[in-house]
């Protein structure tokens, strides 16, 4: 690992000012991605501003019945917060199906959203990678791309977004709140993640020194009956090959409302809006789910080794919706 | 930035705001001195004892423990957060010491495998691992035990499936998993009998 300087911030303003004063510094939160990538020489800050002492760990009720989750709340603490368990089971499940118990004790909500891709070429500084070194090319296009994305890809990057949490949050229309050189900003979470297009090195609309301070999850009665289903190569402690965050309101056999988002198959947490359009107003039955899944994946662009994900994602959607219809969710 | 209650009320608004911003930033910078990147003294509380390590800020908690404080019970497996061999507790929570900077642990309490035994008596989980032959090569064992004690304290050891899920961050390439689970069940059940051995 390259040498780094270190400072511990005691206020948000102090942390932001420190990054403004040090153009090559980075915030340090849970460190579970950052220290790993520092050691691999993939990220190269010369100073770390430790933000763990900032008062950003609270989980608060919003007036509308939603939640404000502090950016430094740990995955493990959010997963067991009663409000999350009762009102947003898909959020709890997405958290508990991610990483390991140790990592969940360390990793923060803000850091989870900002985690970097697991593409092995991104992590290997000897390989060309447009995300790590713009303009050098994408090694994954014709390389080992079994884990890579089939939705939202470009000719410049096909790396899968690795977060489970973000998939649930995008289904819940969360809002990412930041503070930075331009003051406080709020991003609808779908806009917080950029498609790779021809600039895969740009992942978020934020700027240097801008700090994620909270994630707001608006009230969503539909989410009380929701789930997060994750398909992977081993039973635990593994990234998704395909995952689904889903919620559905069925009355009299007809789907009144639906939320569907996909993970493991796209370059950003993927809100399945096409699938939702097909579901709403249609009978709650397998044919409907299959059609919604098929149409959502119609724009998939598989590569040599990940074509199986097109079918896998569809089956995952169908199974998730069938489970919701049969049981009303996992609760 | 919209504070208008300073003595500089005669200055034009933009200049006044800029002056305030400069002051604010200077104050912030002044109050947040960088340490390193060369060696600095880092005070760590390990197993109840305060110790000073002279280390660079980039040094992980794992390397500080093993190479600087000579507490070699904590093992380095993958050094990238994959295997769990380096599991320790920070403020009582199990974490990976390979992905934790030692400096970030100042003002926090670190517990390692060396801190489990009390008064020359092995912790019940250590005894159970021996009794159930819960290891072969033993390299992952300190991490397994630190995770296992925390697991019971967290209340995630009710079934074998739950134990397996909540221990999935600790790999054992000798595949001693059935015996590790047996050791955990043993301690869980003896604690349920009223013997508080949660460490």
XYZ file of C-alpha atoms in Angstrom:
530
model
C 0.000 0.000 0.000
C 1.173 3.514 -0.772
C 1.857 5.758 2.210
C -1.112 7.858 3.341
C -1.695 10.612 5.844
C -4.580 10.340 8.263
C -6.874 12.671 10.161
C -10.032 12.105 12.131
C -12.812 14.605 11.471
C -15.118 15.638 14.291
C -17.727 17.518 12.250
C -19.180 17.289 8.773
C -17.941 20.786 7.930
C -14.453 19.852 9.077
C -14.448 16.701 6.967
C -15.593 18.541 3.845
C -13.070 21.331 4.422
C -10.289 18.796 4.839
C -11.053 17.237 1.460
C -11.243 20.663 -0.162
C -7.841 21.441 1.266
C -6.426 18.121 0.054
C -7.427 17.385 -3.546
C -5.988 13.854 -3.358
C -7.585 12.929 -0.040
C -10.530 10.597 0.424
C -13.087 9.997 3.159
C -12.618 6.826 5.185
C -15.742 5.188 6.615
C -16.004 1.425 7.163
C -13.038 0.867 4.882
C -14.185 -2.534 3.669
C -13.808 -1.578 0.007
C -11.416 1.307 0.332
C -8.607 -0.347 2.301
C -8.798 -3.363 0.006
C -8.500 -1.191 -3.106
C -5.760 0.922 -1.550
C -3.741 -2.220 -0.961
C -4.327 -3.297 -4.576
C -3.235 0.161 -5.755
C -6.565 0.594 -7.541
C -7.405 3.777 -5.634
C -4.610 6.163 -4.779
C -5.544 8.821 -2.223
C -2.581 10.320 -0.407
C -4.592 11.107 2.699
C -7.578 9.621 4.473
C -10.071 11.698 6.420
C -11.690 9.333 8.894
C -15.373 10.223 9.189
C -16.362 7.460 11.596
C -16.636 9.845 14.543
C -19.220 12.058 12.811
C -22.748 11.976 14.242
C -24.303 10.315 11.191
C -25.309 6.912 12.558
C -28.899 7.512 13.575
C -31.974 5.889 12.108
C -34.847 8.326 12.472
C -38.529 8.329 11.575
C -39.564 10.899 8.991
C -42.843 12.755 9.410
C -44.397 10.908 6.446
C -43.745 7.486 7.967
C -40.498 6.970 6.138
C -36.999 6.618 7.535
C -33.838 8.670 7.500
C -30.841 6.362 7.747
C -27.597 8.082 8.704
C -24.811 7.459 6.231
C -22.573 6.009 8.942
C -25.135 3.560 10.289
C -23.611 0.090 9.948
C -25.276 -2.525 7.774
C -25.753 -4.802 10.800
C -27.461 -2.097 12.857
C -29.807 -1.046 10.067
C -30.762 -4.670 9.387
C -31.994 -5.139 12.932
C -33.625 -1.746 13.430
C -37.293 -2.466 14.264
C -38.563 0.135 11.792
C -36.638 -1.551 8.979
C -37.710 -5.052 9.970
C -41.391 -4.095 10.204
C -41.829 -1.586 7.413
C -39.153 -2.502 4.871
C -38.421 -6.240 5.029
C -36.777 -6.151 1.576
C -34.250 -3.727 3.006
C -33.488 -5.966 5.968
C -33.064 -8.989 3.724
C -30.866 -7.185 1.226
C -28.598 -6.159 4.089
C -28.449 -9.576 5.717
C -27.826 -11.392 2.432
C -24.808 -9.198 1.740
C -21.206 -9.741 2.832
C -20.481 -11.464 6.166
C -21.325 -10.674 9.771
C -17.916 -9.051 10.294
C -18.169 -6.898 7.174
C -21.723 -5.873 8.029
C -20.472 -4.664 11.419
C -17.949 -2.443 9.627
C -19.567 -1.326 6.379
C -21.715 1.804 6.404
C -24.835 2.645 4.416
C -23.081 5.491 2.596
C -20.063 3.352 1.852
C -22.234 0.518 0.622
C -23.732 2.800 -2.027
C -20.280 4.046 -2.998
C -18.589 0.643 -3.119
C -16.645 -0.098 -6.276
C -17.279 -2.877 -8.760
C -15.890 -6.390 -8.278
C -14.781 -6.783 -11.923
C -11.472 -8.646 -11.712
C -9.963 -6.411 -14.397
C -10.885 -3.284 -12.459
C -9.151 -4.792 -9.423
C -6.034 -5.800 -11.373
C -3.887 -2.764 -12.133
C -2.042 -4.699 -14.876
C -5.243 -4.981 -16.964
C -6.695 -2.300 -19.215
C -9.860 -0.883 -17.625
C -11.813 2.175 -18.699
C -13.223 2.661 -15.224
C -9.820 2.672 -13.513
C -7.834 4.282 -16.344
C -10.122 5.994 -18.858
C -9.345 5.239 -22.474
C -7.352 2.052 -21.897
C -10.157 -0.275 -22.989
C -12.395 -2.863 -21.332
C -10.759 -6.230 -20.679
C -14.043 -7.808 -19.640
C -15.822 -7.417 -22.995
C -14.074 -10.508 -24.336
C -12.537 -11.731 -21.108
C -13.804 -13.647 -18.101
C -17.214 -12.006 -17.964
C -19.397 -14.616 -16.296
C -20.251 -12.270 -13.442
C -20.746 -9.205 -15.581
C -23.815 -7.202 -16.463
C -26.339 -7.737 -19.247
C -28.369 -4.564 -18.642
C -27.147 -0.981 -18.812
C -23.860 -1.972 -20.395
C -21.826 -0.026 -22.925
C -18.930 -0.808 -25.227
C -16.708 0.730 -22.567
C -17.730 -1.123 -19.414
C -19.879 -4.102 -18.435
C -19.024 -4.287 -14.733
C -21.927 -5.287 -12.496
C -22.911 -2.996 -9.653
C -22.294 -5.157 -6.581
C -24.596 -3.687 -3.924
C -27.630 -5.589 -2.643
C -28.750 -2.711 -0.445
C -28.895 -0.290 -3.374
C -31.255 -2.620 -5.234
C -33.750 -2.532 -2.379
C -33.314 1.227 -1.984
C -33.959 1.853 -5.658
C -37.171 -0.165 -5.427
C -38.148 2.032 -2.480
C -37.473 5.365 -4.278
C -34.868 6.354 -1.694
C -33.184 9.752 -1.725
C -29.452 10.176 -1.144
C -28.602 13.282 0.872
C -25.185 14.879 0.642
C -23.328 17.859 1.998
C -20.402 19.380 0.217
C -18.753 22.436 -1.261
C -22.100 23.399 -2.852
C -24.049 22.904 0.344
C -26.709 20.272 0.900
C -28.026 18.290 -2.057
C -30.535 15.483 -2.488
C -30.476 12.920 -5.292
C -33.260 10.495 -6.183
C -31.312 7.265 -5.835
C -31.829 6.285 -9.483
C -29.939 9.455 -10.422
C -27.215 8.820 -7.845
C -25.901 5.937 -9.979
C -24.697 6.756 -13.484
C -24.738 4.362 -16.415
C -21.221 3.656 -17.725
C -21.877 4.966 -21.272
C -18.519 6.262 -22.571
C -17.483 7.564 -19.142
C -17.425 4.515 -16.850
C -14.985 6.269 -14.517
C -17.849 8.598 -13.519
C -20.079 6.620 -11.177
C -21.961 9.256 -9.190
C -23.082 12.863 -9.764
C -21.161 14.005 -6.691
C -17.950 16.004 -6.583
C -14.741 15.834 -4.577
C -15.421 16.686 -0.966
C -19.131 15.919 -1.182
C -20.164 13.628 1.648
C -23.174 11.328 1.734
C -24.832 12.170 5.064
C -28.079 10.188 4.955
C -30.408 8.065 2.880
C -34.122 8.820 3.109
C -36.553 5.983 2.535
C -40.043 7.399 1.943
C -43.073 5.736 3.456
C -44.265 2.818 1.342
C -47.085 0.704 2.818
C -46.586 -1.720 -0.087
C -43.110 -2.499 1.266
C -44.492 -4.161 4.382
C -45.026 -7.137 2.100
C -41.772 -7.198 0.229
C -38.759 -9.412 -0.224
C -35.222 -9.532 -1.536
C -34.270 -12.763 -3.329
C -30.644 -13.434 -4.213
C -29.219 -16.145 -6.469
C -25.498 -16.839 -6.178
C -22.806 -19.453 -6.634
C -22.724 -20.407 -2.970
C -25.260 -20.186 -0.229
C -23.751 -17.339 1.754
C -21.100 -14.606 1.636
C -21.150 -14.155 -2.135
C -22.194 -11.498 -4.612
C -25.383 -11.959 -6.594
C -25.575 -13.556 -10.013
C -29.108 -12.221 -10.070
C -31.225 -10.675 -7.349
C -34.689 -9.185 -7.079
C -36.179 -6.668 -4.707
C -39.941 -6.889 -5.027
C -43.143 -5.685 -3.446
C -46.642 -6.230 -4.722
C -50.128 -5.154 -3.726
C -52.719 -7.663 -4.921
C -56.442 -7.131 -4.446
C -59.092 -9.472 -5.809
C -56.499 -11.311 -7.858
C -55.372 -8.147 -9.617
C -52.022 -6.433 -9.094
C -52.731 -2.890 -7.871
C -49.127 -1.794 -7.447
C -45.694 -3.316 -7.807
C -42.076 -2.474 -7.165
C -39.366 -4.519 -8.853
C -35.617 -3.906 -8.966
C -32.744 -6.110 -10.090
C -29.228 -6.692 -8.860
C -26.337 -8.787 -10.153
C -27.276 -8.255 -13.782
C -26.869 -4.549 -14.424
C -24.238 -1.834 -14.348
C -26.273 0.067 -11.775
C -28.985 -0.919 -9.332
C -31.754 -1.579 -11.826
C -35.319 -0.427 -11.348
C -37.433 -2.734 -13.523
C -39.919 -0.097 -14.650
C -41.003 -1.969 -17.754
C -41.854 -4.998 -15.645
C -43.779 -2.833 -13.212
C -45.849 -1.334 -16.046
C -46.866 -4.789 -17.200
C -47.654 -6.029 -13.706
C -49.945 -3.194 -12.621
C -53.554 -3.915 -13.533
C -52.811 -7.464 -14.663
C -53.930 -10.693 -12.976
C -51.571 -11.909 -10.263
C -50.495 -15.100 -11.961
C -47.405 -16.747 -13.333
C -48.067 -15.740 -16.970
C -48.072 -12.099 -15.960
C -44.832 -12.391 -14.018
C -43.136 -14.241 -16.870
C -44.195 -11.630 -19.414
C -43.059 -8.795 -17.185
C -39.704 -10.516 -16.668
C -39.282 -11.249 -20.377
C -39.982 -7.683 -21.408
C -37.682 -6.252 -18.743
C -34.821 -8.409 -20.023
C -35.622 -7.757 -23.689
C -32.918 -5.108 -23.860
C -30.274 -7.374 -22.343
C -26.930 -7.495 -24.126
C -25.225 -10.671 -22.945
C -21.572 -11.504 -23.584
C -20.030 -14.904 -24.140
C -19.994 -16.172 -20.540
C -22.918 -14.355 -18.934
C -25.766 -15.149 -21.338
C -27.247 -17.441 -18.673
C -28.085 -14.364 -16.616
C -30.829 -13.333 -19.032
C -32.801 -16.464 -18.202
C -31.695 -16.532 -14.563
C -32.907 -12.980 -13.931
C -36.298 -13.785 -15.452
C -36.698 -16.877 -13.310
C -35.657 -14.915 -10.237
C -38.309 -12.283 -10.955
C -41.005 -14.913 -11.459
C -40.062 -16.764 -8.301
C -39.936 -13.568 -6.236
C -43.382 -12.467 -7.424
C -44.880 -15.925 -6.966
C -43.523 -16.008 -3.439
C -45.035 -12.609 -2.715
C -48.392 -13.624 -4.158
C -48.495 -16.884 -2.214
C -47.235 -15.732 1.128
C -47.576 -11.997 1.040
C -43.847 -11.844 1.590
C -41.605 -13.410 4.125
C -43.119 -11.930 7.258
C -22.872 30.694 4.439
C -25.996 32.805 5.054
C -24.761 34.091 8.398
C -25.089 37.886 8.470
C -24.380 38.557 12.105
C -20.657 39.260 11.874
C -18.866 42.581 12.392
C -18.073 42.739 8.656
C -21.472 44.164 7.851
C -20.001 47.101 5.931
C -18.275 44.874 3.364
C -20.104 43.939 0.146
C -22.102 40.726 0.619
C -20.000 38.590 -1.752
C -16.693 39.692 -0.266
C -18.110 39.233 3.210
C -19.265 35.725 2.434
C -15.910 34.872 0.889
C -14.071 36.204 3.900
C -16.277 34.153 6.167
C -15.778 31.090 4.036
C -12.006 31.571 4.126
C -12.102 31.942 7.890
C -14.318 28.913 8.252
C -12.071 26.825 6.062
C -8.910 28.020 7.767
C -10.433 27.144 11.109
C -11.438 23.739 9.850
C -8.017 23.106 8.352
C -6.281 24.272 11.464
C -8.360 21.985 13.630
C -7.726 18.931 11.490
C -3.998 18.338 11.235
C -2.901 15.408 9.099
C -0.801 12.748 10.766
C 1.788 10.816 8.791
C 2.451 9.544 6.192
C 5.630 8.720 8.117
C 5.573 6.915 11.428
C 3.529 8.381 14.265
C 2.741 7.197 17.771
C -0.594 5.429 17.882
C -2.151 4.544 21.224
C -4.155 1.358 21.147
C -6.067 -0.366 23.923
C -5.658 -4.076 23.313
C -7.224 -6.596 25.663
C -7.606 -3.909 28.298
C -4.001 -2.713 28.114
C -2.958 0.581 26.517
C 0.036 0.260 24.252
C 1.808 2.650 21.919
C 2.842 1.518 18.475
C 5.034 3.682 16.265
C 3.529 3.017 12.862
C 2.639 4.628 9.569
C -1.060 5.475 9.119
C -1.364 2.900 6.333
C -0.647 0.031 8.763
C -3.639 -2.237 9.275
C -4.802 -3.251 12.717
C -3.772 -6.786 11.753
C -0.191 -5.803 10.975
C 0.014 -3.552 14.031
C -1.039 -6.459 16.238
C 1.241 -9.031 14.662
C 4.324 -7.108 13.579
C 4.471 -4.236 16.050
C 2.804 -5.471 19.225
C 3.824 -9.126 18.696
C 0.308 -10.405 19.312
C 0.530 -13.124 16.679
C -2.606 -14.999 17.685
C -4.572 -13.043 15.092
C -3.813 -14.613 11.712
C -3.276 -13.131 8.268
C -5.035 -15.244 5.676
C -6.122 -13.369 2.561
C -5.412 -9.794 3.715
C -8.368 -8.671 1.588
C -11.442 -9.287 3.694
C -12.370 -12.659 2.279
C -11.365 -15.329 4.794
C -12.072 -14.113 8.338
C -8.809 -15.436 9.841
C -8.015 -11.941 11.132
C -11.319 -11.497 13.010
C -11.007 -9.455 16.216
C -13.467 -7.347 18.216
C -13.513 -3.574 18.185
C -15.741 -2.255 20.975
C -17.067 -5.781 21.336
C -18.131 -6.195 17.704
C -16.440 -8.702 15.439
C -14.622 -7.032 12.548
C -11.853 -7.823 10.089
C -8.520 -6.424 11.271
C -7.014 -6.641 7.771
C -9.453 -4.003 6.464
C -9.190 -1.814 9.565
C -6.477 0.801 9.949
C -4.788 0.641 13.329
C -5.003 4.424 13.661
C -8.743 4.296 13.269
C -8.843 2.197 16.462
C -7.498 4.935 18.724
C -10.092 5.597 21.442
C -11.643 2.188 20.819
C -11.175 -1.129 22.598
C -9.648 -3.996 20.675
C -9.981 -7.589 21.819
C -7.917 -10.382 20.269
C -7.774 -14.118 20.831
C -5.088 -13.467 23.466
C -7.691 -11.579 25.495
C -10.210 -14.399 25.809
C -8.615 -16.534 28.500
C -9.176 -15.247 32.031
C -6.846 -15.988 34.945
C -5.073 -18.753 33.075
C -8.387 -20.445 32.214
C -9.277 -20.891 28.574
C -12.558 -19.348 27.445
C -15.360 -21.938 27.221
C -15.338 -21.564 23.427
C -11.615 -22.351 23.325
C -12.217 -25.429 25.473
C -15.122 -26.488 23.270
C -13.007 -26.193 20.117
C -10.483 -28.566 21.702
C -13.146 -30.944 22.985
C -14.871 -31.148 19.594
C -11.691 -31.277 17.503
C -12.925 -28.174 15.701
C -9.750 -27.622 13.682
C -7.073 -29.417 11.748
C -4.285 -27.037 10.722
C -5.556 -24.448 13.202
C -4.752 -21.390 11.116
C -8.318 -20.092 10.886
C -9.086 -21.047 14.498
C -8.442 -17.742 16.299
C -10.748 -15.986 13.835
C -13.322 -18.768 14.119
C -13.324 -18.494 17.908
C -13.573 -14.695 17.948
C -16.509 -14.963 15.559
C -18.107 -17.837 17.466
C -18.139 -16.049 20.820
C -19.565 -12.937 19.175
C -22.139 -15.051 17.337
C -23.613 -16.377 20.568
C -23.605 -12.924 22.111
C -25.463 -11.617 19.039
C -28.082 -14.339 19.452
C -27.541 -15.899 16.038
C -26.773 -19.469 17.072
C -30.246 -20.945 17.476
C -30.004 -23.578 14.725
C -27.237 -25.202 12.710
C -28.435 -23.355 9.624
C -28.297 -20.060 11.461
C -24.840 -20.834 12.808
C -23.622 -21.700 9.310
C -25.055 -18.486 7.862
C -23.671 -16.207 10.560
C -20.265 -17.946 10.537
C -19.971 -17.749 6.743
C -17.382 -15.007 7.015
C -14.891 -17.459 8.503
C -13.527 -19.922 5.970
C -11.894 -23.193 7.012
C -10.014 -24.848 4.160
C -9.636 -28.000 6.242
C -13.457 -28.016 6.279
C -13.805 -28.575 10.017
C -17.229 -26.943 9.822
C -19.286 -29.749 11.411
C -17.013 -29.773 14.445
C -16.931 -25.988 14.643
C -20.729 -25.999 14.718
C -20.668 -28.709 17.381
C -18.379 -26.589 19.565
C -20.653 -23.580 19.131
C -23.768 -25.629 19.988
C -22.025 -26.912 23.081
C -21.207 -23.441 24.386
C -24.626 -22.115 23.395
C -26.379 -24.882 25.325
C -24.193 -24.584 28.394
C -24.811 -20.829 28.450
C -28.525 -21.453 28.146
C -28.131 -23.481 31.336
C -27.178 -20.335 33.172
C -23.417 -20.301 32.765
C -22.705 -16.907 31.284
C -19.574 -17.417 29.227
C -20.170 -14.727 26.685
C -16.729 -13.227 27.194
